[in-house]
Amino acid sequence: MKKLFIKTYGCQMNVYDSARMADLLTPIGYAATDTPDDADMVILNTCHIREKAAEKVYSELGRLAKLKPQRDGMLIAVAGCVAQAEGKEIIARQPAVDLVVGPQSYHRLPEMIAKVARAGGHALETEFPAEDKFDALPEAAHEVGATAFLTVQEGCDKFCTFCVVPYTRGVEYSRAPEQIRSEAERLVERGAREITLLGQNVNAYAGRDAAGETWTLARLIRRLAGIPGLARLRYTTSHPRDMSDDLIAAHRDVDALMPYLHLPVQSGSDAILEAMNRQHTADTYLRLVDRIRAARKDLALSSDFIVGFPGESDADFAATMKLVREVNYAQAFSFKYSPRPGTPAAAARKQIPEDVKDARLQALQALLSGQQDAFNARCAGKTMPVLFEKPGRRAGQAVGRSPWLQPVHVDGAANLIGQIRDVRIDAVLPNSLKGVFADAPREKALAI
Ligand code: SAM
Ligand code: SF4
């Protein structure tokens, strides 16, 4: 067997794609290794969302280029959004790269590898091919843990003015419900108890079945929730504009749908939201949050924020802080605006100085981490179902997730993996919880 090392950058969709690339290369004789040092093929599955993410790829390529002369026949591939955005520029900048493949064409990797082996030189695939990538992928063969990702939707037509995704991932595309269901069943057969449905705009899901009927994400969730052995469902990432009534109702009705929702708002200022082309205001977002919370009282919210978007004034930033106080998030990700070549905002004249971005990011993160700490602190003494995923770092410990995605540590044997057990939280650590198995029966609805 040849050895394959895949390094994944960026979002969960890349994690999914990396697993599928491994599935694709298994039949042609590649098995995973966990270091590039002994690899026959290294794939960097890249992210282009912020400048830093892209730059990291080039420095890793520099390290790999030094390794290549010591490993006869070693192949270096760049996949993902940097591959899509920069194409042959990558080979010009780092000639040690053999293959460049975009996120829509990685099913062609085996023939690209064969071509390079046969004829030498480089292989490049960054078109959006006519055939369905998912039809061309083999059944999942990679190791499946207690939790698994499943991409149901790709691409984005929203064109937020800061974002490269519509350019690197293409237009919105939804997989057929039957195809998703059989992949989900296979993941469950292989050990998954929880599946997270993925899409750049997952709640814009509109997959057509064999009868030509279009399914919403809510309908898909209701169907998947019936798979025997599947205990938990999640989905990410959602756009506020596509948060439909039937999806909100699914949060009320479907027990397997976990009470946690990542619903990025980006900013609390209407002027900035408009300049971002987000197609919602702070007020429509807040009213949406109220409706979701009315449907599922214990739902915890998370979000993404961008500070220092071009033209953002002190008053705009204050509006973001105000919105955060009103929503009260359980978790959040916040970033300094990073101009991306080719996006409208990158050409805006009023770019914000770095020191202002830094100060705003610090203030926002302090507020958000205070909210996260308070959310975790409210869990102390509660009993909650925990899905165990892996052994803890300390011997004799297992780690799982609460319904609200918090890591929970418990002293217990490794055979807990894949089980859901009731745990009473007895300690709140900086980014996780610690608990003991509860003998008391689980409370049905936890209001925290
Ligand atoms: N589709 C999701 C949505 O609508 O919110 C987000 C997808 S994007 C992969 C993840 C996050 O990266 C965004 O929510 C945004 O906060 C951040 N992001 C995207 N472009 C950015 C940029 N140019 N600078 C800084 N952060 C950015
Ligand atoms: Fe990017 Fe999300 Fe906006 Fe699409 S909706 S352009 S993925 S931030």
XYZ file of C-alpha atoms and ligand atoms in Angstrom, residues 49 156-160 162-166 200-201 239 266 278, ligand 2:
24
model
C -11.768 32.474 3.196
C -23.730 29.819 -2.639
C -25.704 32.354 -4.675
C -25.859 34.999 -1.949
C -22.743 36.972 -2.880
C -22.055 38.648 0.436
C -16.777 40.125 1.596
C -16.925 36.444 0.683
C -15.072 34.258 -1.829
C -17.323 31.207 -1.447
C -19.614 31.937 -4.447
C -22.363 26.550 2.717
C -26.040 27.484 2.823
C -28.253 31.844 6.446
C -21.847 39.090 10.866
C -26.640 40.151 3.837
Fe -20.262 33.589 1.856
Fe -22.182 32.652 3.486
Fe -22.480 35.010 2.257
Fe -22.576 32.753 0.819
S -24.021 33.414 2.419
S -21.508 34.637 0.260
S -21.061 31.509 1.906
S -20.933 34.452 3.824
